[in-house]
CSV table of C-alpha atoms in Angstrom, one decimal:
chain,number,residue,atom,x,y,z
A,1,MET,CA,15.0,68.8,2.6
A,2,THR,CA,11.2,69.1,3.1
A,3,ILE,CA,9.1,66.4,4.2
A,4,ARG,CA,7.4,66.4,0.6
A,5,LEU,CA,10.7,65.9,-1.0
A,6,ALA,CA,11.4,63.1,1.6
A,7,ILE,CA,8.6,61.3,0.9
A,8,ILE,CA,9.1,61.5,-2.8
A,9,ILE,CA,12.5,59.9,-2.3
A,10,MET,CA,11.3,57.2,0.0
A,11,SER,CA,8.6,56.5,-2.8
A,12,ALA,CA,11.4,56.1,-5.3
A,13,LEU,CA,13.5,53.8,-2.8
A,14,GLY,CA,10.3,51.8,-2.0
A,15,MET,CA,9.4,51.1,-5.7
A,16,MET,CA,13.0,50.1,-6.6
A,17,SER,CA,13.2,47.8,-3.7
A,18,ASP,CA,9.9,46.1,-4.7
A,19,THR,CA,10.5,45.9,-8.5
A,20,VAL,CA,14.4,45.1,-8.7
A,21,LEU,CA,13.6,41.2,-9.2
A,22,ILE,CA,10.0,41.5,-10.5
A,23,GLY,CA,11.0,40.8,-14.1
A,24,PHE,CA,13.6,38.3,-13.4
A,25,TYR,CA,12.0,35.6,-10.7
A,26,PRO,CA,12.2,32.8,-13.2
A,27,GLN,CA,16.0,33.4,-13.5
A,28,PHE,CA,16.4,34.1,-10.0
A,29,PHE,CA,14.8,30.7,-8.7
A,30,ASP,CA,16.9,28.8,-11.3
A,31,MET,CA,20.0,30.3,-9.9
A,32,ARG,CA,19.3,29.8,-6.4
A,33,TYR,CA,17.0,26.8,-6.1
A,34,GLY,CA,17.0,25.3,-9.6
A,35,ASN,CA,13.5,25.8,-10.0
A,36,THR,CA,12.4,26.5,-13.6
A,37,ASP,CA,8.6,26.1,-13.3
A,38,GLN,CA,6.9,28.9,-14.6
A,39,VAL,CA,3.8,27.9,-12.8
A,40,HIS,CA,5.6,28.6,-9.5
A,41,THR,CA,6.9,31.7,-10.6
A,42,GLY,CA,3.5,33.1,-11.4
A,43,MET,CA,2.1,31.8,-8.2
A,44,TYR,CA,5.0,33.8,-6.2
A,45,VAL,CA,4.3,36.8,-8.1
A,46,ALA,CA,0.6,36.6,-7.3
A,47,ALA,CA,1.2,35.8,-3.7
A,48,ILE,CA,3.0,39.0,-3.3
A,49,SER,CA,-0.1,41.0,-4.7
A,50,ILE,CA,-2.4,39.3,-2.4
A,51,ALA,CA,0.1,39.8,0.6
A,52,VAL,CA,-0.1,43.6,-0.2
A,53,MET,CA,-3.8,43.6,-0.8
A,54,CYS,CA,-4.5,42.0,2.8
A,55,THR,CA,-1.9,43.5,4.9
A,56,LEU,CA,-2.3,47.3,3.8
A,57,PRO,CA,-5.9,47.7,5.3
A,58,ILE,CA,-4.2,46.4,8.8
A,59,TRP,CA,-1.5,49.1,8.6
A,60,VAL,CA,-4.2,51.5,7.7
A,61,ARG,CA,-5.9,50.8,11.2
A,62,VAL,CA,-2.6,50.5,12.9
A,63,ALA,CA,-1.6,54.1,11.8
A,64,LYS,CA,-4.7,55.4,13.4
A,65,ARG,CA,-2.9,54.7,16.8
A,66,PHE,CA,0.6,55.6,15.7
A,67,GLU,CA,1.9,58.4,13.5
A,68,PRO,CA,2.1,56.8,9.8
A,69,MET,CA,5.7,58.2,9.2
A,70,SER,CA,7.1,56.6,12.5
A,71,LEU,CA,5.3,53.4,11.9
A,72,ILE,CA,6.8,53.1,8.3
A,73,GLY,CA,10.2,53.7,9.7
A,74,PHE,CA,9.8,50.5,11.9
A,75,THR,CA,8.0,48.4,9.5
A,76,GLN,CA,10.6,48.9,6.9
A,77,CYS,CA,13.6,48.1,9.3
A,78,VAL,CA,11.8,44.9,9.8
A,79,ALA,CA,11.1,44.3,6.1
A,80,GLY,CA,15.1,44.9,5.5
A,81,LEU,CA,16.0,42.4,8.2
A,82,LEU,CA,13.7,39.7,6.7
A,83,CYS,CA,15.1,40.3,3.3
A,84,LEU,CA,18.5,39.9,4.5
A,85,SER,CA,17.5,36.9,6.3
A,86,ALA,CA,16.2,35.3,3.2
A,87,ILE,CA,19.7,35.3,1.5
A,88,TRP,CA,20.3,32.2,4.0
A,89,ALA,CA,16.9,30.7,3.1
A,90,GLU,CA,18.1,27.0,2.1
A,91,THR,CA,14.7,25.8,0.8
A,92,LEU,CA,12.0,27.3,-1.4
A,93,THR,CA,9.8,27.0,1.5
A,94,GLN,CA,12.0,29.0,3.9
A,95,TYR,CA,12.4,31.8,0.9
A,96,TRP,CA,8.5,31.9,0.6
A,97,VAL,CA,7.8,32.4,4.4
A,98,LEU,CA,10.7,35.1,4.7
A,99,THR,CA,9.7,37.1,1.7
A,100,MET,CA,6.1,36.9,2.2
A,101,LEU,CA,6.6,38.5,5.8
A,102,MET,CA,8.9,40.9,4.1
A,103,PHE,CA,6.2,42.1,1.7
A,104,MET,CA,3.6,42.3,4.4
A,105,PHE,CA,5.9,44.7,6.3
A,106,LYS,CA,6.8,46.5,3.2
A,107,SER,CA,3.0,47.2,2.1
A,108,SER,CA,3.1,49.7,4.8
A,109,TYR,CA,5.3,52.2,2.9
A,110,LEU,CA,2.1,52.8,0.9
A,111,LEU,CA,0.7,54.7,3.6
A,112,MET,CA,2.9,57.5,2.6
A,113,PHE,CA,0.5,58.4,-0.3
A,114,PRO,CA,-2.6,59.2,1.6
A,115,TYR,CA,-0.4,60.8,4.3
A,116,LEU,CA,1.0,63.4,1.8
A,117,MET,CA,-2.3,64.1,0.4
A,118,ARG,CA,-3.4,65.0,4.0
A,119,ILE,CA,-0.4,67.7,4.3
A,120,VAL,CA,-0.7,69.2,1.1
A,121,ASN,CA,-3.3,71.7,-0.2
A,122,SER,CA,-6.2,70.2,-2.3
A,123,ASP,CA,-5.5,72.4,-5.3
A,124,GLU,CA,-1.9,70.8,-5.1
A,125,HIS,CA,-3.3,66.9,-5.4
A,126,SER,CA,-3.2,66.8,-8.9
A,127,ARG,CA,0.5,68.0,-9.5
A,128,THR,CA,1.9,66.0,-6.6
A,129,ILE,CA,0.0,62.8,-7.7
A,130,ALA,CA,1.3,63.4,-11.2
A,131,LEU,CA,5.0,63.9,-9.8
A,132,LEU,CA,4.8,60.7,-7.6
A,133,SER,CA,3.4,58.7,-10.5
A,134,VAL,CA,6.4,59.6,-12.7
A,135,VAL,CA,8.9,59.0,-9.8
A,136,VAL,CA,7.3,55.7,-9.2
A,137,HIS,CA,7.2,54.9,-12.8
A,138,ILE,CA,11.0,55.7,-13.5
A,139,SER,CA,12.1,54.1,-10.4
A,140,GLY,CA,10.5,50.8,-11.3
A,141,ILE,CA,12.3,51.2,-14.9
A,142,LEU,CA,15.8,51.8,-13.2
A,143,ALA,CA,15.2,48.9,-10.8
A,144,ALA,CA,14.2,46.5,-13.5
A,145,ALA,CA,17.4,47.4,-15.6
A,146,SER,CA,19.7,47.1,-12.4
A,147,GLY,CA,18.2,43.8,-11.4
A,148,GLY,CA,19.2,42.2,-14.6
A,149,TYR,CA,22.5,43.4,-14.4
A,150,ILE,CA,23.2,42.3,-10.8
A,151,LEU,CA,21.6,39.0,-11.5
A,152,GLN,CA,24.1,38.5,-14.3
A,153,HIS,CA,27.3,40.0,-13.0
A,154,LEU,CA,27.1,39.7,-9.3
A,155,GLY,CA,24.4,36.9,-8.4
A,156,ALA,CA,21.2,36.4,-6.7
A,157,SER,CA,22.1,37.3,-3.2
A,158,ALA,CA,23.3,40.9,-4.2
A,159,ALA,CA,19.7,41.3,-5.6
A,160,LEU,CA,18.4,40.9,-2.2
A,161,VAL,CA,21.0,43.0,-0.6
A,162,LEU,CA,19.8,46.0,-2.9
A,163,MET,CA,16.2,45.1,-2.0
A,164,ALA,CA,17.3,45.4,1.5
A,165,ALA,CA,19.2,48.6,1.1
A,166,GLY,CA,15.9,50.3,-0.2
A,167,ASP,CA,14.2,49.4,3.1
A,168,PHE,CA,16.9,50.6,5.1
A,169,GLY,CA,17.0,53.8,3.0
A,170,GLN,CA,13.4,54.5,3.8
A,171,MET,CA,14.1,53.8,7.4
A,172,ALA,CA,17.0,56.2,7.7
A,173,ILE,CA,14.9,59.0,6.1
A,174,THR,CA,12.0,58.5,8.6
A,175,LEU,CA,14.7,58.5,11.5
A,176,TRP,CA,16.1,61.8,10.2
A,177,LEU,CA,12.6,63.4,9.8
A,178,ASN,CA,11.8,62.4,13.4
A,179,ARG,CA,15.2,63.8,14.7
A,180,SER,CA,14.6,67.1,12.9
A,181,GLY,CA,11.3,67.6,13.9
A,182,LYS,CA,10.0,67.9,10.2
A,183,ILE,CA,7.2,65.2,10.5
A,184,ILE,CA,3.7,66.6,10.8
A,185,LYS,CA,1.4,64.5,13.1
A,186,VAL,CA,-1.9,63.9,11.8
A,187,ASN,CA,-3.1,61.7,14.5
A,188,SER,CA,-3.0,64.7,17.0
A,189,ARG,CA,-6.2,66.2,17.7
A,190,GLN,CA,-4.5,69.6,18.5
A,191,GLN,CA,-4.7,72.2,15.9
A,192,ILE,CA,-1.4,73.1,13.9
A,193,SER,CA,-0.8,76.6,13.5
A,194,ALA,CA,0.7,77.9,10.5
A,195,GLN,CA,3.6,79.2,12.1
A,196,ASP,CA,4.4,75.6,13.3
A,197,ILE,CA,4.8,74.5,9.7
A,198,LYS,CA,8.1,75.6,8.5
A,199,ASP,CA,8.8,73.4,5.5
A,200,THR,CA,5.6,71.9,4.1
A,201,ALA,CA,3.8,75.3,3.4
A,202,ALA,CA,0.7,73.1,2.9
A,203,ILE,CA,-1.3,72.2,5.6
A,204,VAL,CA,-3.8,74.5,6.8
A,205,ALA,CA,-4.6,74.6,10.7
A,206,ASP,CA,-8.6,74.1,10.4
A,207,ASP,CA,-8.2,71.9,7.4
A,208,ALA,CA,-5.8,69.2,8.9
A,209,THR,CA,-8.9,66.9,10.2
A,210,ALA,CA,-11.9,68.7,8.5
A,211,PRO,CA,-14.0,66.6,5.9
A,212,ALA,CA,-13.9,67.6,2.5
A,213,PRO,CA,-16.6,69.6,1.1
A,214,VAL,CA,-18.2,67.0,-1.3
A,215,ALA,CA,-17.9,64.4,1.3
A,216,THR,CA,-19.7,66.9,4.1
A,217,ARG,CA,-22.5,67.5,1.8
A,218,ARG,CA,-23.1,63.9,0.7
A,219,GLY,CA,-22.8,62.3,4.2
A,220,PHE,CA,-21.2,58.7,5.0
A,221,SER,CA,-23.2,56.4,3.1
A,222,HIS,CA,-23.1,58.3,-0.1
A,223,LEU,CA,-19.3,58.9,0.4
A,224,THR,CA,-18.9,55.0,1.0
A,225,LYS,CA,-21.0,54.2,-2.3
A,226,GLY,CA,-18.8,56.7,-4.1
A,227,ILE,CA,-15.7,55.0,-3.1
A,228,LEU,CA,-16.7,51.5,-3.8
A,229,THR,CA,-17.9,52.8,-7.3
A,230,LEU,CA,-14.5,54.3,-7.8
A,231,SER,CA,-12.7,51.3,-6.8
A,232,LEU,CA,-14.7,49.1,-9.2
A,233,ILE,CA,-14.0,51.6,-12.2
A,234,MET,CA,-10.1,51.5,-11.1
A,235,PHE,CA,-10.4,47.7,-11.0
A,236,VAL,CA,-11.6,47.8,-14.9
A,237,PHE,CA,-9.1,50.2,-15.7
A,238,ASP,CA,-6.2,48.4,-14.1
A,239,PHE,CA,-7.0,44.9,-15.4
A,240,SER,CA,-7.2,46.7,-18.9
A,241,ALA,CA,-4.2,48.6,-18.6
A,242,TYR,CA,-1.8,45.9,-17.2
A,243,LEU,CA,-3.1,43.0,-19.5
A,244,ILE,CA,-0.7,43.9,-22.1
A,245,ARG,CA,2.5,44.0,-19.9
A,246,PRO,CA,3.5,40.4,-19.4
A,247,PHE,CA,4.0,39.6,-23.0
A,248,PHE,CA,4.7,42.8,-24.6
A,249,SER,CA,8.2,42.4,-25.3
A,250,GLU,CA,7.6,38.7,-26.5
A,251,TYR,CA,5.0,40.3,-28.9
A,252,TRP,CA,7.4,43.1,-30.0
A,253,ILE,CA,10.0,40.5,-31.1
A,254,TYR,CA,7.1,38.2,-32.7
A,255,ALA,CA,5.5,40.9,-34.5
A,256,THR,CA,8.6,42.8,-36.0
A,257,ALA,CA,11.9,41.9,-37.6
A,258,HIS,CA,13.8,43.1,-34.6
A,259,LYS,CA,15.3,40.4,-32.3
A,260,ASP,CA,17.2,42.7,-29.9
A,261,GLN,CA,16.0,42.3,-26.3
A,262,THR,CA,17.5,45.7,-25.4
A,263,LEU,CA,15.4,47.2,-28.3
A,264,ALA,CA,12.4,45.4,-27.1
A,265,GLY,CA,13.0,46.9,-23.5
A,266,LEU,CA,13.3,50.3,-25.0
A,267,ILE,CA,10.1,50.2,-26.7
A,268,PHE,CA,8.4,48.6,-23.4
A,269,ALA,CA,9.8,51.9,-21.6
A,270,ILE,CA,8.1,54.2,-24.1
A,271,PRO,CA,5.0,54.7,-21.7
A,272,GLY,CA,7.3,55.9,-18.9
A,273,LEU,CA,9.0,58.2,-21.0
A,274,ALA,CA,5.4,59.7,-22.3
A,275,ALA,CA,4.5,60.0,-18.6
A,276,VAL,CA,7.9,62.3,-18.2
A,277,VAL,CA,6.7,64.4,-21.1
A,278,ALA,CA,3.2,64.6,-19.9
A,279,LEU,CA,4.5,66.0,-16.3
A,280,ILE,CA,6.4,68.7,-17.9
A,281,VAL,CA,3.6,69.6,-20.0
A,282,LYS,CA,1.3,69.7,-17.1
A,283,HIS,CA,3.4,72.2,-15.3
A,284,ARG,CA,3.6,74.6,-18.3
A,285,LEU,CA,-0.2,74.6,-18.8
A,286,SER,CA,-2.9,77.2,-17.6
A,287,ALA,CA,-5.5,76.2,-15.2
A,288,THR,CA,-8.1,75.9,-17.9
A,289,ALA,CA,-5.7,74.0,-20.4
A,290,THR,CA,-5.0,71.6,-17.5
A,291,GLN,CA,-8.5,70.9,-17.1
A,292,ARG,CA,-9.1,70.0,-20.6
A,293,ASN,CA,-5.8,67.9,-20.7
A,294,GLU,CA,-7.0,65.8,-17.7
A,295,ASN,CA,-10.5,65.2,-19.2
A,296,LEU,CA,-11.2,61.5,-18.4
A,297,SER,CA,-13.2,60.6,-21.7
A,298,TRP,CA,-10.6,62.2,-24.1
A,299,ASN,CA,-7.6,60.3,-22.4
A,300,LEU,CA,-9.4,56.8,-22.3
A,301,LEU,CA,-10.2,57.4,-26.0
A,302,LEU,CA,-6.5,58.1,-26.6
A,303,SER,CA,-5.5,55.0,-24.8
A,304,LEU,CA,-8.2,53.0,-26.6
A,305,VAL,CA,-6.7,53.8,-29.9
A,306,GLY,CA,-3.0,53.5,-28.7
A,307,LEU,CA,-4.1,49.9,-27.7
A,308,TYR,CA,-5.8,49.2,-31.0
A,309,LEU,CA,-2.5,50.4,-33.0
A,310,GLN,CA,-0.3,48.1,-31.0
A,311,SER,CA,-2.2,45.2,-31.9
A,312,ILE,CA,-1.2,45.9,-35.7
A,313,PRO,CA,2.2,44.1,-36.4
A,314,SER,CA,3.9,47.2,-37.7
A,315,ASP,CA,7.1,48.8,-36.1
A,316,ILE,CA,5.7,52.6,-36.6
A,317,ALA,CA,2.2,51.6,-35.4
A,318,ILE,CA,3.3,50.1,-32.3
A,319,VAL,CA,5.7,52.8,-31.5
A,320,ILE,CA,2.9,55.5,-32.1
A,321,GLY,CA,0.4,53.3,-30.2
A,322,ARG,CA,2.8,53.0,-27.3
A,323,CYS,CA,3.2,57.0,-27.3
A,324,MET,CA,-0.8,57.4,-27.1
A,325,TYR,CA,-1.2,54.5,-24.6
A,326,GLY,CA,1.6,55.9,-22.3
A,327,TRP,CA,0.1,59.5,-22.4
A,328,GLY,CA,-3.4,58.4,-21.8
A,329,LEU,CA,-2.4,56.0,-19.0
A,330,PHE,CA,-0.6,58.6,-17.3
A,331,GLN,CA,-3.5,61.1,-17.3
A,332,ILE,CA,-6.0,58.6,-16.1
A,333,ALA,CA,-4.1,57.0,-13.4
A,334,VAL,CA,-3.6,60.9,-12.1
A,335,LYS,CA,-7.3,61.4,-12.7
A,336,LEU,CA,-8.5,58.7,-10.7
A,337,GLU,CA,-6.2,59.3,-7.6
A,338,VAL,CA,-7.3,62.9,-7.6
A,339,SER,CA,-10.8,61.9,-7.8
A,340,LEU,CA,-10.2,59.7,-4.8
A,341,PHE,CA,-8.9,62.3,-2.6
A,342,SER,CA,-11.7,64.8,-3.8
A,343,ILE,CA,-14.4,62.3,-3.1
A,344,SER,CA,-12.9,61.2,0.4
A,345,ARG,CA,-12.5,63.2,3.7
A,346,LYS,CA,-8.9,63.8,5.2
A,347,GLU,CA,-9.3,61.6,8.0
A,348,ASP,CA,-10.6,58.7,5.8
A,349,TYR,CA,-7.8,59.1,3.3
A,350,ALA,CA,-5.6,56.1,4.3
A,351,HIS,CA,-8.7,53.9,4.8
A,352,HIS,CA,-10.4,54.8,1.5
A,353,PHE,CA,-6.9,54.4,-0.2
A,354,SER,CA,-6.4,51.0,1.2
A,355,ILE,CA,-9.8,50.1,-0.4
A,356,THR,CA,-8.8,51.4,-3.7
A,357,ASN,CA,-5.5,49.8,-3.7
A,358,PHE,CA,-7.1,46.6,-3.0
A,359,PHE,CA,-9.2,46.5,-6.2
A,360,GLN,CA,-6.4,47.9,-8.3
A,361,ASN,CA,-4.1,45.3,-7.0
A,362,LEU,CA,-6.7,42.8,-8.0
A,363,GLY,CA,-6.9,43.9,-11.4
A,364,VAL,CA,-3.3,43.6,-11.8
A,365,LEU,CA,-3.5,40.1,-10.5
A,366,ILE,CA,-6.3,38.9,-12.6
A,367,SER,CA,-4.9,40.4,-15.5
A,368,SER,CA,-1.5,38.7,-15.2
A,369,TRP,CA,-3.4,35.2,-14.9
A,370,CYS,CA,-5.7,36.2,-17.9
A,371,ALA,CA,-2.8,37.4,-20.3
A,372,GLY,CA,-1.2,34.1,-20.3
A,373,TYR,CA,-4.3,32.2,-21.1
A,374,ILE,CA,-5.3,34.8,-24.0
A,375,VAL,CA,-1.8,34.4,-25.7
A,376,SER,CA,-1.9,30.8,-25.6
A,377,LEU,CA,-5.5,30.2,-26.7
A,378,ILE,CA,-5.9,33.0,-29.2
A,379,SER,CA,-3.1,35.2,-29.9
A,380,HIS,CA,-0.9,38.3,-28.8
A,381,GLN,CA,-3.0,40.7,-30.7
A,382,ALA,CA,-6.1,39.6,-28.9
A,383,VAL,CA,-4.7,41.0,-25.6
A,384,PHE,CA,-4.6,44.4,-27.0
A,385,LEU,CA,-8.2,44.3,-28.3
A,386,ILE,CA,-9.3,42.8,-25.2
A,387,ALA,CA,-7.6,45.6,-23.2
A,388,ALA,CA,-9.0,48.1,-25.7
A,389,ALA,CA,-12.6,46.8,-24.8
A,390,GLY,CA,-11.8,47.0,-21.3
A,391,ILE,CA,-10.9,50.7,-21.5
A,392,ALA,CA,-14.3,51.1,-23.4
A,393,LEU,CA,-15.9,49.5,-20.5
A,394,THR,CA,-14.0,51.9,-18.0
A,395,TRP,CA,-15.3,54.9,-19.9
A,396,LEU,CA,-19.0,53.2,-19.7
A,397,ALA,CA,-18.9,52.6,-16.1
A,398,ASN,CA,-17.9,56.0,-15.5
A,399,LYS,CA,-20.5,57.8,-17.5
A,400,LEU,CA,-23.1,55.7,-15.9
A,401,THR,CA,-22.0,56.4,-12.4
A,402,LEU,CA,-19.7,59.0,-11.1
A,403,ASN,CA,-18.8,60.9,-14.3
A,404,LEU,CA,-15.4,62.0,-12.6
A,405,ASP,CA,-15.0,64.9,-15.3
A,406,HIS,CA,-17.9,66.8,-13.3
A,407,ILE,CA,-16.2,66.1,-9.8
A,408,LYS,CA,-14.6,69.4,-8.8
A,409,THR,CA,-11.6,69.3,-6.3
A,410,ALA,CA,-11.8,71.2,-3.0
A,411,GLY,CA,-10.3,74.6,-3.3
A,412,VAL,CA,-7.9,76.3,-0.8
A,413,PRO,CA,-9.8,77.3,2.2
A,414,GLN,CA,-10.3,81.0,2.4
A,415,GLY,CA,-7.8,82.8,4.8
A,416,ALA,CA,-5.1,80.2,4.0
A,417,ASP,CA,-1.6,81.6,3.6
A,418,THR,CA,-1.1,81.8,-0.2
A,419,ASP,CA,2.6,81.8,0.1
A,420,ARG,CA,2.5,78.2,1.5
A,421,SER,CA,1.5,76.5,-1.8
A,422,SER,CA,4.2,78.3,-3.5
A,423,GLU,CA,7.1,76.4,-2.0
A,424,ILE,CA,5.6,73.0,-3.2
A,425,GLU,CA,5.2,74.3,-6.6
A,426,LEU,CA,8.8,75.6,-6.6
A,427,GLU,CA,9.9,72.1,-5.5
A,428,SER,CA,8.1,70.4,-8.0
A,429,ARG,CA,9.6,72.2,-10.9
A,430,ARG,CA,12.8,71.7,-9.4
A,431,VAL,CA,12.3,67.9,-9.3
């Protein structure tokens, strides 16, 4: 097992551990503590986002002194222990304290993404991010489905055990990577020769800590401005993309004659299935066709039309809209992440990732709050129309600032061993 495959598995475990209860906290709090207050549930979910937003930058600073993968193994072990201890929390206050500490330690697993971007060639960034996006999305869907089953048949404590199992699974993989010597150290100042890297076939000796070409030309102040501008674009996009999520299943039942909750869940999952299809298509396209397929303006337009179609109370319109929305959402998310690592420098990947992640979480957090007010004060359809307006604003902000379709990713350094990129591509196809 290569380190790249190990990180993909760890990403799936981390997402499943995080989201196993995300759609069932009202039932969970009712079962364990008899609390049915929806406001309390909303505050708890918001607190999780805030905990991640505030602690990830801290882990980024710590990771400059300790190797990221070794640090993740330790923090996930602590998170797993805190999760298990929450089983015996007798009051809501105790549960809040233990689980907020748990999510603070859990957030460190996000360091895997910038770490992976450092050890793969820059021309593999797009495919790697696309693969991770699909894996994480599918893991979230599977976790939500299993979470409902576990709560119904095994109880609330079993759900916490499953969450802890994901953390301990990540810890076990990092221990195995350490013992097998497969971890690539990114904090070492010593150059790593190509012969020392047997299983990633991705990192280049002189490129391990060298700044990306775009960053070298523009300088630090321009780089910081670019990252902050990209963060604002991500904020507007994530706010718009996630605005429709909290009440979609309810809207489907309200807008159509279908009252089946299972069918509503399947319709909700259409964007995830569209992402899988998009990934398969992505691997079959030529370089020129891939560039056209990833055009940000086109995919924003596709998502906008998809959102508008979903506002029409018709089975067919909603399904078609979900497909268009899901395809565009996947392509845009990949494009924005690839742009981050194109603008940034390798030694700043983790720091800049924490900045953009903060703004993304902020967008999701605010959208969750706003969605409830929009539905209660206006209507379900208004959520889709406002989200579409937000997508249009994302397009305008991009055109007036970075114009990401004109940012080129860094190519493979001359003299790099071309065989080393082939292993990653082969493994991507196997996955």
